[in-house]
Structures are given as structure tokens and as C-alpha cells.
Amino acid sequence: MKILVINAGSSSLKYQLIDITDESVKAKGLCERIGIDGSVLTHKVPGKEDYVCEAPMPTHKQAIEMVLEALVDKDHGVVTNVDEITAIGHRVLHGGIKFTESSLVDDKVKEVIKECFPLGPLHNPANLMGIEACQAAMPGKPNVAVFDTTFGMGMEPYAYMYGIDPKYYEKYSIRRYGFHGTSHMFVSAETIKYAKLPEGNQRVIVCHLGNGSSISASIGGKCVDTSMGLTPLEGLIMGTRSGDVDPAVVQTIANGEGLTVDEVLNILNKKSGVLAMSGVSSDFRDLGAAAAEGNERAKLALDAFKHRVVKYIGAYAAVMNGVDAISFTGGIGENDVTTRGDIINRLGYLGIIPDPEKANIRGKKAELTTPESKVRVFCLPTNEELAIARETVRVAGLA
Ligand code: AMP
């Protein structure tokens, strides 16, 4: 059974065709510059050369049509007929307060995705375009919306309500949602499975550290807390996002620089984080190299990043009254062994004993602590596409 996974952005569309029987990726690719001159599709099939096709893609509809043509192409394809695709799973950024679960798409679901445009103004309209393009190109096939916010919907009100008048929740759905939900859901479940954590002993912290970074606490796979909030801006210091700041920072910059609130928010989202702190790069490889050469700003950015991760781990261990396993995932969590090692080395108070032989493991599932360690620490690669494919099978009743 093959599931097509779609992640539609405003001018791009990523896809993977996954055979759910053995969870293998048959093909994957990317449409870029949708609606802009110079649209291009890059289609990758394991063991074959990449197929690059430049052709106009004025809308997501043409992009999906090109993806389907590539999938059935006699030289570059992996299926003989589009009918071999059983269902389509879509990454949708924001489900607002109405979606606590992934949902089979119908007109009502599309309406709610639309109602959430103000909460996800960049992503939700594109996600809906991706869904409608698939419905047009493959009529009758089940489409499933997998929301990035679903995992955070597991939080209790005391964790998701801000310390403000609840009328703003009633009026504007202002609450903490959390993002990277599909990744946190996948990695926390995989941690429980891989570590064979017994029932009642499944307090897991997932550190998703990448260009966007977030951290979650969950018990038995149910979210207790997660660091992103109403938008992905809250929480850890990220590549270009500031993470937590006192809201008075916005006021002070706006008044001082003669900027609007929207303009300051744009700075906090796109021109802050380790990029702005270091003045070097948002990429941790560049930061590590600059710090090693003695660049003080790069060193400070890395130290601030690690400090905040350590702080959140402590807070999450506290709210769960302990922690059984901590997993590192995302580009930095899986690969940046220096940053990850520095964080783990500061968790000795939890009884964590790092295994020096495992310290350099990159990009694969591994336990990083010794058998004596009171809390077990793992490197656990995330796989959001596979998580979406599994959800699609479950929600469409195909299992
Ligand atoms: P992601 O957003 O999950 O793709 O992660 C991107 C981040 O991971 C970037 O900051 C990269 O510098 C970082 N990253 C990826 N590979 C490595 C590596 N081998 N060493 C250090 N950082 C890495």
C-alpha cells in the first residue's frame, strides 16, 4: 500500500511516496518556485539519478500534476498507475482549537483549515492549496490532514493558557499550541519503543534541535508541555528566531527604532536567534567553526542556545516529577555532537552518565548513556513523513 505525503509551502511542495508495508521511501522530491518564473521539479528515486524537470507551475494544481507524471514516468517513475496510490497525507501547520486529532479531509475540515488562516498565515493557505490540488488530480482518494499542532493539544489548560484574560482565548483562540508536533509525537513514541520503557515509566523529553528548535515533555506519548506557543516564536533560541523574550522588548524596539509591532515580530522571527547574536550564520556548522577560531559572538550564541536547552530540560523534568528518557533529534540534535555533548554533560544532576564511546554517534538511533545512567539519553532521528504516512493509514481506516 502506497501513501503520498505532501508538505505544501507557499511557493514550494515537498513530497514522498512511502510504501507502508515496509515503510520504505519509493520516491521523494520537491517542486520549487510555484507561481514564480523558473518553476522546477526535482524528483529522486533511491538508486537512480535525480530527475530535474523545468516547466511552468503557476499554481499547486500544476505542481501536483507534475509530481504524478514523475511518479508514473516510464524512466523515472515508481508506479505504473496513479491508482496504486491509496491515500494522501498532508502536513497542515495549524489546526486551531478545533482539531485535537489528525482528520480525514471533507468540506468541514477544509473550512476549519481556512478559519485558522490568521493563526498560520504563511502555511495554512498553502496547505489547503495542496489538499485541493490532490483532490482535483486524484478524485475519490482519501486525503488526511495531519496537524503540526495536534501533539500540543494534549496539554492541560494550566500548561496551555497564557497568564492573560481568558477573553482573548475566547475571542482569538490565543493559547499555547506548540509546533513540530508530528516530530515530537513520532520521536516520543519511538523512544518508548526503542528503550522498551515499561508502562508508568514513560516520562520522555524530546529535544528537536534544528533550524527551528523546540522541546517537549510527554508521559506515555501524551504532551505535558512543549516550548513553542501561539506561534513557533516562543521557547528555545533558534537559527533566526529569538525564542522567549519579555514582550516589553517588542515595545522598546518598536518605540526606539520607529517600527510597527509587525515589523519587530518580523525581526524576532527572521533576523534574530543565533544568526543575529553571532553575526556569522544561522548554521551550527559555521557557528562551531567560528567559535573554534575564537569568534566571541559565535561562542556566546552557542552558549546561550545550550543554556536555554538545559534550562527547559530542567523545567520539564520538574513538571513531570522526573524523567525516564531524553531524546535528541533534528539536524543539530542528531549531528552536532559537540553541542549535544555539551548539553548532556550538564545533566549530571539527573544521574545521567554519558557513554564516551557513543558521544560521536550521528544520524542514527543509539543510546548515548551507560547502563548505570538513571535517565537514559538517545539520539533518535525524526521522520515526519513516515509519521504522516502512518497517521494517514490509521485515520483513513486502511490498517
Ligand atoms: P534541520 O532544520 O533539522 O534540518 O537542522 C538544520 C541545522 O542542523 C543547521 O543548523 C545545521 O548546521 C545543523 N547540522 C546539520 N548537520 C550537522 C552536522 N554534521 N554538524 C553540525 N550541525 C549540523
mmCIF file with all atom_site columns, N, CA and C and ligand atoms in Angstrom, residues 180 208-213 239 274 281-288 329-339 362 382 384, ligand 1:
data_model
loop_
_atom_site.group_PDB
_atom_site.id
_atom_site.type_symbol
_atom_site.label_atom_id
_atom_site.label_alt_id
_atom_site.label_comp_id
_atom_site.label_asym_id
_atom_site.label_entity_id
_atom_site.label_seq_id
_atom_site.pdbx_PDB_ins_code
_atom_site.Cartn_x
_atom_site.Cartn_y
_atom_site.Cartn_z
_atom_site.occupancy
_atom_site.B_iso_or_equiv
_atom_site.pdbx_formal_charge
_atom_site.auth_seq_id
_atom_site.auth_comp_id
_atom_site.auth_asym_id
_atom_site.auth_atom_id
_atom_site.pdbx_PDB_model_num
ATOM   1   N N   . HIS A 1 180 ? 6.104  21.534 15.486 1.00 0.00 ? 180 HIS A N   1
ATOM   2   C CA  . HIS A 1 180 ? 6.938  20.326 15.319 1.00 0.00 ? 180 HIS A CA  1
ATOM   3   C C   . HIS A 1 180 ? 6.197  19.140 15.952 1.00 0.00 ? 180 HIS A C   1
ATOM   4   N N   . HIS A 1 208 ? 13.998 18.633 19.915 1.00 0.00 ? 208 HIS A N   1
ATOM   5   C CA  . HIS A 1 208 ? 14.052 18.730 18.452 1.00 0.00 ? 208 HIS A CA  1
ATOM   6   C C   . HIS A 1 208 ? 14.887 19.979 18.136 1.00 0.00 ? 208 HIS A C   1
ATOM   7   N N   . LEU A 1 209 ? 16.164 19.769 17.835 1.00 0.00 ? 209 LEU A N   1
ATOM   8   C CA  . LEU A 1 209 ? 17.077 20.894 17.639 1.00 0.00 ? 209 LEU A CA  1
ATOM   9   C C   . LEU A 1 209 ? 17.504 20.961 16.178 1.00 0.00 ? 209 LEU A C   1
ATOM   10  N N   . GLY A 1 210 ? 16.991 21.970 15.493 1.00 0.00 ? 210 GLY A N   1
ATOM   11  C CA  . GLY A 1 210 ? 17.336 22.156 14.081 1.00 0.00 ? 210 GLY A CA  1
ATOM   12  C C   . GLY A 1 210 ? 17.338 23.636 13.805 1.00 0.00 ? 210 GLY A C   1
ATOM   13  N N   . ASN A 1 211 ? 17.083 24.014 12.571 1.00 0.00 ? 211 ASN A N   1
ATOM   14  C CA  . ASN A 1 211 ? 16.999 25.446 12.293 1.00 0.00 ? 211 ASN A CA  1
ATOM   15  C C   . ASN A 1 211 ? 15.870 26.062 13.115 1.00 0.00 ? 211 ASN A C   1
ATOM   16  N N   . GLY A 1 212 ? 14.745 25.355 13.174 1.00 0.00 ? 212 GLY A N   1
ATOM   17  C CA  . GLY A 1 212 ? 13.711 25.664 14.178 1.00 0.00 ? 212 GLY A CA  1
ATOM   18  C C   . GLY A 1 212 ? 13.913 24.661 15.310 1.00 0.00 ? 212 GLY A C   1
ATOM   19  N N   . SER A 1 213 ? 13.852 25.119 16.547 1.00 0.00 ? 213 SER A N   1
ATOM   20  C CA  . SER A 1 213 ? 14.084 24.190 17.665 1.00 0.00 ? 213 SER A CA  1
ATOM   21  C C   . SER A 1 213 ? 12.933 24.253 18.660 1.00 0.00 ? 213 SER A C   1
ATOM   22  N N   . GLY A 1 239 ? 17.663 29.227 14.880 1.00 0.00 ? 239 GLY A N   1
ATOM   23  C CA  . GLY A 1 239 ? 18.542 29.743 13.827 1.00 0.00 ? 239 GLY A CA  1
ATOM   24  C C   . GLY A 1 239 ? 18.340 31.238 13.634 1.00 0.00 ? 239 GLY A C   1
ATOM   25  N N   . VAL A 1 274 ? 20.494 32.719 16.790 1.00 0.00 ? 274 VAL A N   1
ATOM   26  C CA  . VAL A 1 274 ? 21.964 32.614 16.752 1.00 0.00 ? 274 VAL A CA  1
ATOM   27  C C   . VAL A 1 274 ? 22.544 33.385 15.570 1.00 0.00 ? 274 VAL A C   1
ATOM   28  N N   . SER A 1 281 ? 26.198 33.308 11.185 1.00 0.00 ? 281 SER A N   1
ATOM   29  C CA  . SER A 1 281 ? 25.366 32.387 10.410 1.00 0.00 ? 281 SER A CA  1
ATOM   30  C C   . SER A 1 281 ? 24.297 31.810 11.318 1.00 0.00 ? 281 SER A C   1
ATOM   31  N N   . SER A 1 282 ? 23.251 31.246 10.693 1.00 0.00 ? 282 SER A N   1
ATOM   32  C CA  . SER A 1 282 ? 22.263 30.503 11.476 1.00 0.00 ? 282 SER A CA  1
ATOM   33  C C   . SER A 1 282 ? 22.632 29.025 11.500 1.00 0.00 ? 282 SER A C   1
ATOM   34  N N   . ASP A 1 283 ? 23.638 28.652 10.721 1.00 0.00 ? 283 ASP A N   1
ATOM   35  C CA  . ASP A 1 283 ? 24.015 27.245 10.580 1.00 0.00 ? 283 ASP A CA  1
ATOM   36  C C   . ASP A 1 283 ? 25.028 26.865 11.668 1.00 0.00 ? 283 ASP A C   1
ATOM   37  N N   . PHE A 1 284 ? 24.723 25.808 12.410 1.00 0.00 ? 284 PHE A N   1
ATOM   38  C CA  . PHE A 1 284 ? 25.569 25.439 13.547 1.00 0.00 ? 284 PHE A CA  1
ATOM   39  C C   . PHE A 1 284 ? 26.960 24.959 13.131 1.00 0.00 ? 284 PHE A C   1
ATOM   40  N N   . ARG A 1 285 ? 27.092 24.503 11.878 1.00 0.00 ? 285 ARG A N   1
ATOM   41  C CA  . ARG A 1 285 ? 28.441 24.107 11.423 1.00 0.00 ? 285 ARG A CA  1
ATOM   42  C C   . ARG A 1 285 ? 29.324 25.345 11.322 1.00 0.00 ? 285 ARG A C   1
ATOM   43  N N   . ASP A 1 286 ? 28.741 26.431 10.763 1.00 0.00 ? 286 ASP A N   1
ATOM   44  C CA  . ASP A 1 286 ? 29.510 27.688 10.642 1.00 0.00 ? 286 ASP A CA  1
ATOM   45  C C   . ASP A 1 286 ? 29.805 28.264 12.027 1.00 0.00 ? 286 ASP A C   1
ATOM   46  N N   . LEU A 1 287 ? 28.807 28.172 12.918 1.00 0.00 ? 287 LEU A N   1
ATOM   47  C CA  . LEU A 1 287 ? 28.990 28.726 14.267 1.00 0.00 ? 287 LEU A CA  1
ATOM   48  C C   . LEU A 1 287 ? 30.087 27.990 15.026 1.00 0.00 ? 287 LEU A C   1
ATOM   49  N N   . GLY A 1 288 ? 30.057 26.652 14.903 1.00 0.00 ? 288 GLY A N   1
ATOM   50  C CA  . GLY A 1 288 ? 31.069 25.830 15.579 1.00 0.00 ? 288 GLY A CA  1
ATOM   51  C C   . GLY A 1 288 ? 32.461 26.186 15.064 1.00 0.00 ? 288 GLY A C   1
ATOM   52  N N   . THR A 1 329 ? 16.919 15.003 18.571 1.00 0.00 ? 329 THR A N   1
ATOM   53  C CA  . THR A 1 329 ? 16.579 14.804 17.161 1.00 0.00 ? 329 THR A CA  1
ATOM   54  C C   . THR A 1 329 ? 16.732 16.119 16.414 1.00 0.00 ? 329 THR A C   1
ATOM   55  N N   . GLY A 1 330 ? 16.493 16.110 15.079 1.00 0.00 ? 330 GLY A N   1
ATOM   56  C CA  . GLY A 1 330 ? 16.682 17.314 14.253 1.00 0.00 ? 330 GLY A CA  1
ATOM   57  C C   . GLY A 1 330 ? 18.143 17.402 13.817 1.00 0.00 ? 330 GLY A C   1
ATOM   58  N N   . GLY A 1 331 ? 18.422 18.292 12.863 1.00 0.00 ? 331 GLY A N   1
ATOM   59  C CA  . GLY A 1 331 ? 19.769 18.402 12.284 1.00 0.00 ? 331 GLY A CA  1
ATOM   60  C C   . GLY A 1 331 ? 20.858 18.555 13.334 1.00 0.00 ? 331 GLY A C   1
ATOM   61  N N   . ILE A 1 332 ? 20.608 19.394 14.348 1.00 0.00 ? 332 ILE A N   1
ATOM   62  C CA  . ILE A 1 332 ? 21.620 19.623 15.390 1.00 0.00 ? 332 ILE A CA  1
ATOM   63  C C   . ILE A 1 332 ? 21.599 18.465 16.398 1.00 0.00 ? 332 ILE A C   1
ATOM   64  N N   . GLY A 1 333 ? 20.415 18.101 16.840 1.00 0.00 ? 333 GLY A N   1
ATOM   65  C CA  . GLY A 1 333 ? 20.295 17.032 17.841 1.00 0.00 ? 333 GLY A CA  1
ATOM   66  C C   . GLY A 1 333 ? 20.870 15.707 17.372 1.00 0.00 ? 333 GLY A C   1
ATOM   67  N N   . GLU A 1 334 ? 20.744 15.442 16.050 1.00 0.00 ? 334 GLU A N   1
ATOM   68  C CA  . GLU A 1 334 ? 21.231 14.168 15.521 1.00 0.00 ? 334 GLU A CA  1
ATOM   69  C C   . GLU A 1 334 ? 22.707 14.223 15.126 1.00 0.00 ? 334 GLU A C   1
ATOM   70  N N   . ASN A 1 335 ? 23.185 15.438 14.737 1.00 0.00 ? 335 ASN A N   1
ATOM   71  C CA  . ASN A 1 335 ? 24.521 15.502 14.111 1.00 0.00 ? 335 ASN A CA  1
ATOM   72  C C   . ASN A 1 335 ? 25.560 16.352 14.809 1.00 0.00 ? 335 ASN A C   1
ATOM   73  N N   . ASP A 1 336 ? 25.146 17.383 15.513 1.00 0.00 ? 336 ASP A N   1
ATOM   74  C CA  . ASP A 1 336 ? 26.134 18.289 16.101 1.00 0.00 ? 336 ASP A CA  1
ATOM   75  C C   . ASP A 1 336 ? 26.564 17.716 17.457 1.00 0.00 ? 336 ASP A C   1
ATOM   76  N N   . VAL A 1 337 ? 27.552 16.828 17.387 1.00 0.00 ? 337 VAL A N   1
ATOM   77  C CA  . VAL A 1 337 ? 27.920 16.060 18.585 1.00 0.00 ? 337 VAL A CA  1
ATOM   78  C C   . VAL A 1 337 ? 28.547 16.951 19.660 1.00 0.00 ? 337 VAL A C   1
ATOM   79  N N   . THR A 1 338 ? 29.120 18.083 19.269 1.00 0.00 ? 338 THR A N   1
ATOM   80  C CA  . THR A 1 338 ? 29.716 18.989 20.261 1.00 0.00 ? 338 THR A CA  1
ATOM   81  C C   . THR A 1 338 ? 28.614 19.664 21.073 1.00 0.00 ? 338 THR A C   1
ATOM   82  N N   . THR A 1 339 ? 27.647 20.259 20.370 1.00 0.00 ? 339 THR A N   1
ATOM   83  C CA  . THR A 1 339 ? 26.547 20.940 21.058 1.00 0.00 ? 339 THR A CA  1
ATOM   84  C C   . THR A 1 339 ? 25.756 19.936 21.905 1.00 0.00 ? 339 THR A C   1
ATOM   85  N N   . ARG A 1 362 ? 26.226 9.883  15.039 1.00 0.00 ? 362 ARG A N   1
ATOM   86  C CA  . ARG A 1 362 ? 25.472 10.876 14.264 1.00 0.00 ? 362 ARG A CA  1
ATOM   87  C C   . ARG A 1 362 ? 24.391 10.196 13.436 1.00 0.00 ? 362 ARG A C   1
ATOM   88  N N   . THR A 1 382 ? 14.369 11.916 13.596 1.00 0.00 ? 382 THR A N   1
ATOM   89  C CA  . THR A 1 382 ? 12.939 12.118 13.370 1.00 0.00 ? 382 THR A CA  1
ATOM   90  C C   . THR A 1 382 ? 12.589 11.706 11.937 1.00 0.00 ? 382 THR A C   1
ATOM   91  N N   . GLU A 1 384 ? 9.246  12.857 9.951  1.00 0.00 ? 384 GLU A N   1
ATOM   92  C CA  . GLU A 1 384 ? 7.891  13.412 9.941  1.00 0.00 ? 384 GLU A CA  1
ATOM   93  C C   . GLU A 1 384 ? 7.043  12.827 8.816  1.00 0.00 ? 384 GLU A C   1
HETATM 94  P P1  . AMP B 2 .   ? 17.170 20.923 10.436 1.00 0.00 ? 1   AMP B P1  1
HETATM 95  O O1  . AMP B 2 .   ? 16.389 22.210 10.466 1.00 0.00 ? 1   AMP B O1  1
HETATM 96  O O2  . AMP B 2 .   ? 16.616 19.880 11.355 1.00 0.00 ? 1   AMP B O2  1
HETATM 97  O O3  . AMP B 2 .   ? 17.424 20.408 9.048  1.00 0.00 ? 1   AMP B O3  1
HETATM 98  O O4  . AMP B 2 .   ? 18.634 21.258 11.041 1.00 0.00 ? 1   AMP B O4  1
HETATM 99  C C1  . AMP B 2 .   ? 19.471 22.210 10.455 1.00 0.00 ? 1   AMP B C1  1
HETATM 100 C C2  . AMP B 2 .   ? 20.619 22.508 11.413 1.00 0.00 ? 1   AMP B C2  1
HETATM 101 O O5  . AMP B 2 .   ? 21.343 21.287 11.679 1.00 0.00 ? 1   AMP B O5  1
HETATM 102 C C3  . AMP B 2 .   ? 21.629 23.505 10.869 1.00 0.00 ? 1   AMP B C3  1
HETATM 103 O O6  . AMP B 2 .   ? 21.937 24.478 11.861 1.00 0.00 ? 1   AMP B O6  1
HETATM 104 C C4  . AMP B 2 .   ? 22.854 22.659 10.605 1.00 0.00 ? 1   AMP B C4  1
HETATM 105 O O7  . AMP B 2 .   ? 24.020 23.365 10.809 1.00 0.00 ? 1   AMP B O7  1
HETATM 106 C C5  . AMP B 2 .   ? 22.728 21.572 11.634 1.00 0.00 ? 1   AMP B C5  1
HETATM 107 N N1  . AMP B 2 .   ? 23.527 20.412 11.230 1.00 0.00 ? 1   AMP B N1  1
HETATM 108 C C6  . AMP B 2 .   ? 23.246 19.503 10.278 1.00 0.00 ? 1   AMP B C6  1
HETATM 109 N N2  . AMP B 2 .   ? 24.281 18.605 10.160 1.00 0.00 ? 1   AMP B N2  1
HETATM 110 C C7  . AMP B 2 .   ? 25.217 18.983 11.054 1.00 0.00 ? 1   AMP B C7  1
HETATM 111 C C8  . AMP B 2 .   ? 26.497 18.488 11.432 1.00 0.00 ? 1   AMP B C8  1
HETATM 112 N N3  . AMP B 2 .   ? 27.021 17.401 10.848 1.00 0.00 ? 1   AMP B N3  1
HETATM 113 N N4  . AMP B 2 .   ? 27.184 19.149 12.391 1.00 0.00 ? 1   AMP B N4  1
HETATM 114 C C9  . AMP B 2 .   ? 26.676 20.231 12.983 1.00 0.00 ? 1   AMP B C9  1
HETATM 115 N N5  . AMP B 2 .   ? 25.461 20.752 12.682 1.00 0.00 ? 1   AMP B N5  1
HETATM 116 C C10 . AMP B 2 .   ? 24.749 20.135 11.739 1.00 0.00 ? 1   AMP B C10 1
#
